Amino acid sequence: MAAHLRLLLILCQLTGIYSISKVSVKAGDSITIPCLYQSRYTNRVKYLCKGYRWDSCSFAVKTNKPDRSGKFSISDDKNEEIFTVTIKYLTTTDTDYWCNVEIDHGADYGEYFHLVVTGKPSLYVDSQEIKAYIGDDLAIRCYHGSSGKMQWCRLGRNCVTGPLGKIGENEVTINSTIPHVSTVTMSKVTRQSSGWYLCVQGDLQMPVHVTVTERPVITTSTPLLTSGSGGGETAKHSSSVLLMSLIIPLSLLIVVVMVTLFIFWILKKHRTRNSQSPPMAVSPCGSDGDVLYSSVLITKPQKDEAKRVKAQEEHLTYSTLKNSHS
Ligand SMILES: *[C@@H]1O[C@H](CO)[C@@H](O)[C@H](O)[C@H]1NC(C)=O
């Protein structure tokens, strides 16, 4: 059983590409290299090692140790079991690297790759990063210096050599009518089409990353919603948002009307009470400390009693008390 599995693995490795070995790059540009690893290494530290010899290479960047210079970066996609390393500002000294996995008690696991840094690369693409929506037909141009046969591979899976083939569920065509440019088309991509692919010619590879996402739903009625994504969810979401956008101003209006009515009612009540009630006398008691005023009530004067009130007012006395302790 184990022997059978091993044979199957060897057969797969014969037809597919599991690691990048040689990439032609332009000086000054940057390159991203995907490094495939086995699932047993998922939680291990991954790193890029610089140098021709595995036993004397020095690490450039680790997944737990970022590079401060900004030349190297690394990221680990544990779901895909691929970590990627990016090398910027390529110079002719950026030639020999290793994709390594740290092993605690034992030798680190590593895969060597070689960069050919030139003024004019022999195998390249317009962009290493391609974004598409589900159902799109992808067209990728691979430019190559020599007129040899070009292959299109999915990293860790199979390759398409001829003009027609299949990778996973995707139909692949390679059109090499134009010399030195091969156009690869992948029809009706799905979410599963996302991943790392390679243009391959001779011993050179050029990695290309494809990201397939759901097409965003654009609703014209409410511009707020255009940023949302996801089909059925968005439709359900939009009706509730619409409802909310009606309810909030409506309830605000009701509150404002109620408050206004209440204020009017209070004012009205206050005014009627004022006209009925007698004036209040103020009695500031003991604010001075040594003077006390007795409260005085003045009743509203009647028409014919004006004189009598005046006399009464003169008759009023303020009782003054000295503080007993002073
Ligand atoms: C290949 O591309 C050329 C030029 O773009 C086009 O004329 C030709 O029809 C294509 N061939 C196929 C088989 O699609």
Coordinates of C-alpha atoms and ligand atoms in Angstrom, one line a residue:
M1 CA 0.0 0.0 0.0
A2 CA 2.7 2.4 1.0
A3 CA 4.7 1.4 -2.0
H4 CA 1.8 2.2 -4.2
L5 CA 1.3 5.6 -2.7
R6 CA 5.0 6.3 -3.2
L7 CA 4.8 5.3 -6.8
L8 CA 1.8 7.5 -7.3
L9 CA 3.7 10.4 -5.7
I10 CA 6.7 9.8 -8.0
L11 CA 4.4 9.8 -11.1
C12 CA 2.8 13.0 -10.0
Q13 CA 6.2 14.6 -9.5
L14 CA 7.2 13.6 -13.0
T15 CA 4.2 15.4 -14.5
G16 CA 3.8 18.4 -12.2
I17 CA 6.1 21.0 -10.7
Y18 CA 6.4 21.1 -7.0
S19 CA 9.1 23.7 -6.5
I20 CA 10.5 26.7 -8.4
S21 CA 14.0 26.0 -9.6
K22 CA 15.0 28.8 -11.9
V23 CA 13.4 32.2 -12.7
S24 CA 14.5 34.9 -15.1
V25 CA 14.1 38.4 -13.6
K26 CA 14.7 42.0 -14.5
A27 CA 17.3 43.9 -12.5
G28 CA 15.6 46.5 -10.3
D29 CA 12.3 44.7 -10.3
S30 CA 10.8 42.5 -7.6
I31 CA 9.8 38.9 -7.7
T32 CA 7.5 36.7 -5.6
I33 CA 8.4 33.0 -5.3
P34 CA 5.9 30.5 -3.9
C35 CA 7.3 27.6 -1.8
L36 CA 5.1 24.5 -1.4
Y37 CA 5.5 22.5 1.7
Q38 CA 4.1 19.3 3.2
S39 CA 1.2 19.5 5.7
R40 CA 3.4 18.3 8.5
Y41 CA 5.3 21.6 8.3
T42 CA 2.2 23.8 8.6
N43 CA 3.0 25.1 12.1
R44 CA 6.7 25.4 11.6
V45 CA 8.7 28.6 11.0
K46 CA 9.4 29.2 7.3
Y47 CA 12.3 31.4 6.0
L48 CA 14.2 32.6 3.0
C49 CA 17.8 31.7 3.1
K50 CA 20.4 33.4 0.9
G51 CA 23.4 31.5 -0.5
Y52 CA 24.4 28.8 -2.9
R53 CA 25.1 26.1 -0.3
W54 CA 22.3 25.0 2.0
D55 CA 24.6 24.5 4.9
S56 CA 26.1 28.0 4.7
C57 CA 23.2 30.1 3.6
S58 CA 22.1 33.0 5.9
F59 CA 18.5 33.8 6.6
A60 CA 17.0 36.9 4.9
V61 CA 13.6 36.9 6.4
K62 CA 11.6 34.5 8.6
T63 CA 7.8 34.2 9.2
N64 CA 8.5 35.2 12.8
K65 CA 11.2 37.7 12.1
P66 CA 10.4 40.5 9.5
D67 CA 13.2 42.1 7.5
R68 CA 13.6 45.7 8.6
S69 CA 15.4 46.8 5.4
G70 CA 12.2 46.2 3.3
K71 CA 14.0 44.1 0.7
F72 CA 12.5 40.8 1.8
S73 CA 9.1 39.8 2.9
I74 CA 7.4 36.5 3.6
S75 CA 3.9 35.2 4.2
D76 CA 2.5 31.8 4.9
D77 CA -0.8 30.5 3.5
K78 CA -1.4 27.6 5.8
N79 CA -4.6 26.5 4.0
E80 CA -2.8 26.2 0.7
E81 CA 0.4 24.9 2.4
I82 CA 2.4 27.5 0.5
F83 CA 4.6 30.2 1.8
T84 CA 5.7 33.1 -0.5
V85 CA 8.8 35.1 -0.4
T86 CA 9.2 38.5 -2.1
I87 CA 12.6 40.0 -3.0
K88 CA 12.7 43.6 -4.1
Y89 CA 15.2 45.8 -5.8
L90 CA 16.8 42.8 -7.5
T91 CA 20.5 43.1 -8.3
T92 CA 23.0 40.7 -9.8
T93 CA 23.9 39.4 -6.4
D94 CA 20.4 38.1 -5.8
T95 CA 21.0 34.8 -7.4
D96 CA 20.9 31.9 -5.0
Y97 CA 18.1 31.3 -2.4
W98 CA 16.5 28.6 -0.4
C99 CA 12.9 28.1 0.7
N100 CA 13.5 26.7 4.1
V101 CA 11.4 25.2 6.9
E102 CA 12.8 25.3 10.5
I103 CA 13.0 21.8 12.1
D104 CA 13.6 22.0 15.9
H105 CA 15.7 18.9 16.4
G106 CA 17.4 18.2 13.1
A107 CA 18.4 19.7 9.8
D108 CA 16.1 22.3 8.3
Y109 CA 14.1 21.3 5.2
G110 CA 15.0 23.3 2.1
E111 CA 14.3 23.8 -1.6
Y112 CA 16.9 25.7 -3.7
F113 CA 15.9 28.2 -6.4
H114 CA 18.1 30.2 -8.7
L115 CA 17.4 33.8 -10.0
V116 CA 18.9 34.9 -13.3
V117 CA 19.0 38.7 -13.0
T118 CA 19.3 40.4 -16.4
G119 CA 18.3 43.5 -18.2
K120 CA 16.0 41.5 -20.4
P121 CA 14.4 38.4 -18.8
S122 CA 13.8 35.3 -20.9
L123 CA 10.5 34.3 -19.5
Y124 CA 8.1 36.8 -18.0
V125 CA 4.5 37.9 -17.6
D126 CA 2.8 41.3 -17.4
S127 CA 1.9 40.9 -13.8
Q128 CA 2.5 38.1 -11.2
E129 CA -0.9 38.9 -9.6
I130 CA -4.1 38.3 -11.5
K131 CA -7.5 39.0 -10.0
A132 CA -10.7 37.7 -11.5
Y133 CA -14.4 37.1 -10.7
I134 CA -16.1 33.7 -10.7
G135 CA -17.2 32.8 -14.2
D136 CA -14.6 35.0 -15.9
D137 CA -12.4 33.7 -18.7
L138 CA -8.8 34.4 -17.9
A139 CA -6.1 35.2 -20.5
I140 CA -2.5 35.3 -19.4
R141 CA 0.3 36.2 -21.7
C142 CA 3.7 34.5 -21.2
Y143 CA 6.6 36.2 -23.0
H144 CA 9.5 34.0 -23.8
G145 CA 12.8 34.6 -25.5
S146 CA 13.2 31.2 -27.2
S147 CA 10.6 29.6 -29.5
G148 CA 10.4 26.3 -27.6
K149 CA 7.2 24.8 -26.3
M150 CA 5.6 26.6 -23.4
Q151 CA 3.7 24.8 -20.6
W152 CA 1.1 26.1 -18.2
C153 CA 1.2 24.4 -14.8
R154 CA -0.6 24.6 -11.5
L155 CA 2.0 24.5 -8.7
G156 CA 1.9 21.0 -7.0
R157 CA -0.6 19.7 -9.6
N158 CA -0.5 19.0 -13.3
C159 CA 0.8 20.9 -16.4
V160 CA -0.8 21.6 -19.8
T161 CA 1.5 21.2 -22.7
G162 CA -0.6 21.0 -25.8
P163 CA -2.9 23.6 -27.2
L164 CA -5.8 22.1 -25.2
G165 CA -5.9 20.7 -21.7
K166 CA -7.4 20.7 -18.3
I167 CA -6.3 21.8 -14.8
G168 CA -8.8 20.8 -12.2
E169 CA -12.2 21.7 -13.6
N170 CA -10.7 24.5 -15.8
E171 CA -10.3 24.1 -19.6
V172 CA -6.9 25.5 -20.6
T173 CA -5.8 26.5 -24.0
I174 CA -2.4 27.7 -25.0
N175 CA -2.2 29.8 -28.2
S176 CA 1.3 30.2 -29.5
T177 CA 0.4 31.7 -32.9
I178 CA 2.4 34.9 -32.2
P179 CA 6.1 34.1 -31.8
H180 CA 7.6 34.5 -28.3
V181 CA 4.2 35.2 -26.8
S182 CA 2.0 32.4 -25.6
T183 CA -1.5 33.2 -24.5
V184 CA -3.0 30.9 -21.9
T185 CA -6.7 31.0 -21.4
M186 CA -8.6 29.4 -18.5
S187 CA -12.3 29.4 -19.0
K188 CA -15.0 30.0 -16.4
V189 CA -12.8 30.2 -13.4
T190 CA -14.2 29.2 -10.0
R191 CA -13.1 30.0 -6.4
Q192 CA -11.1 26.7 -6.6
S193 CA -9.1 28.1 -9.5
S194 CA -7.4 30.5 -7.1
G195 CA -3.8 29.6 -6.5
W196 CA -0.3 29.6 -7.9
Y197 CA 0.4 28.8 -11.6
L198 CA 3.5 28.8 -13.7
C199 CA 4.6 29.6 -17.2
V200 CA 7.2 27.0 -18.0
Q201 CA 9.7 26.9 -20.8
G202 CA 12.8 24.8 -20.8
D203 CA 14.3 25.0 -17.3
L204 CA 12.7 28.4 -16.5
Q205 CA 9.5 29.0 -14.6
M206 CA 7.5 32.2 -14.0
P207 CA 5.1 32.0 -11.1
V208 CA 1.7 33.7 -11.4
H209 CA -0.9 34.0 -8.7
V210 CA -4.6 33.9 -9.5
T211 CA -7.2 35.2 -7.1
V212 CA -10.8 34.5 -7.9
T213 CA -13.5 36.2 -5.9
E214 CA -17.3 36.6 -6.1
R215 CA -18.5 39.3 -8.3
P216 CA -19.7 42.3 -6.2
V217 CA -23.4 42.9 -6.3
I218 CA -24.2 46.5 -7.3
T219 CA -27.5 47.9 -6.2
T220 CA -28.6 51.2 -7.7
S221 CA -31.4 52.1 -5.3
T222 CA -29.1 52.7 -2.3
P223 CA -25.6 53.8 -3.0
L224 CA -24.6 52.8 0.6
L225 CA -24.9 49.2 -0.3
T226 CA -22.5 49.1 -3.3
S227 CA -19.6 48.3 -1.0
G228 CA -21.3 45.1 0.3
S229 CA -20.6 41.7 -1.3
G230 CA -22.4 38.4 -1.5
G231 CA -25.5 37.7 -3.5
G232 CA -28.6 36.5 -1.6
E233 CA -27.3 37.9 1.7
T234 CA -27.1 41.4 0.2
A235 CA -30.6 41.3 -1.2
K236 CA -32.0 40.3 2.2
H237 CA -29.7 42.9 3.9
S238 CA -30.8 45.7 1.5
S239 CA -34.5 45.4 2.4
S240 CA -33.8 45.6 6.2
V241 CA -31.4 48.6 5.7
L242 CA -34.1 50.3 3.6
L243 CA -36.7 49.7 6.4
M244 CA -34.2 51.0 9.0
S245 CA -33.5 54.1 6.9
L246 CA -37.3 54.9 7.0
I247 CA -37.9 54.0 10.6
I248 CA -35.1 56.2 12.1
P249 CA -36.2 59.6 10.6
L250 CA -39.9 58.7 11.2
S251 CA -39.4 58.0 14.9
L252 CA -37.3 61.1 15.2
L253 CA -40.1 63.2 13.8
I254 CA -42.6 61.7 16.1
V255 CA -40.4 62.4 19.1
V256 CA -39.9 66.0 18.0
V257 CA -43.6 66.5 17.6
M258 CA -44.4 65.0 21.0
V259 CA -41.7 67.1 22.7
T260 CA -43.1 70.3 21.1
L261 CA -46.6 69.5 22.1
F262 CA -45.5 68.8 25.7
I263 CA -43.6 72.1 25.9
F264 CA -46.7 74.0 24.6
W265 CA -48.8 72.2 27.1
I266 CA -46.4 73.1 30.0
L267 CA -46.3 76.7 28.9
K268 CA -50.0 77.0 28.6
K269 CA -50.5 75.4 32.0
H270 CA -47.9 77.7 33.6
R271 CA -49.5 80.8 32.1
T272 CA -53.0 79.9 33.4
R273 CA -51.7 79.1 36.9
N274 CA -49.7 82.4 36.9
S275 CA -52.9 84.4 36.2
Q276 CA -54.8 82.6 39.0
S277 CA -52.2 82.4 41.8
P278 CA -51.3 85.4 44.1
P279 CA -47.9 86.9 43.8
M280 CA -45.3 85.1 45.9
A281 CA -43.4 86.8 48.6
V282 CA -39.8 86.3 48.8
S283 CA -38.2 85.5 52.0
P284 CA -34.4 85.3 52.0
C285 CA -34.0 83.9 55.5
G286 CA -30.8 84.3 57.3
S287 CA -28.6 85.0 54.3
D288 CA -27.0 87.8 56.2
G289 CA -26.4 86.1 59.5
D290 CA -27.5 88.9 61.7
V291 CA -30.7 90.0 59.9
L292 CA -33.9 88.1 59.6
Y293 CA -36.9 89.1 57.6
S294 CA -40.3 88.0 58.4
S295 CA -42.2 87.0 55.3
V296 CA -44.7 89.6 54.0
L297 CA -47.8 88.8 52.1
I298 CA -49.3 91.6 50.0
T299 CA -52.7 90.9 48.7
K300 CA -53.8 92.4 45.4
P301 CA -55.2 95.9 46.0
Q302 CA -58.8 96.5 45.0
K303 CA -59.7 99.6 43.0
D304 CA -61.2 101.6 45.9
E305 CA -58.8 100.4 48.5
A306 CA -55.7 101.9 47.0
K307 CA -55.3 104.4 49.8
R308 CA -55.9 101.9 52.5
V309 CA -53.2 99.6 51.0
K310 CA -50.7 102.5 51.0
A311 CA -51.4 103.0 54.7
Q312 CA -51.1 99.3 55.3
E313 CA -47.7 99.2 53.5
E314 CA -46.4 102.0 55.7
H315 CA -47.7 100.1 58.7
L316 CA -45.7 97.0 57.8
T317 CA -42.8 96.5 60.0
Y318 CA -39.7 94.5 59.5
S319 CA -38.6 92.8 62.6
T320 CA -34.9 92.8 63.0
L321 CA -33.1 90.4 65.2
K322 CA -29.6 90.6 66.5
N323 CA -27.9 87.2 66.7
S324 CA -27.9 86.2 70.3
H325 CA -24.3 85.2 70.4
S326 CA -22.9 88.4 68.9
Ligands
LIG1 C1 -4.6 32.4 -31.5 O1 -4.4 33.8 -31.5 C2 -4.5 34.4 -32.8 C3 -4.0 35.8 -32.6 O2 -4.4 36.4 -31.4 C4 -5.8 34.2 -33.4 O3 -5.9 34.8 -34.7 C5 -6.2 32.7 -33.5 O4 -7.5 32.5 -33.9 C6 -6.0 32.0 -32.1 N1 -6.1 30.6 -32.3 C7 -7.0 29.9 -31.6 C8 -6.9 28.4 -31.9 O5 -7.7 30.3 -30.8

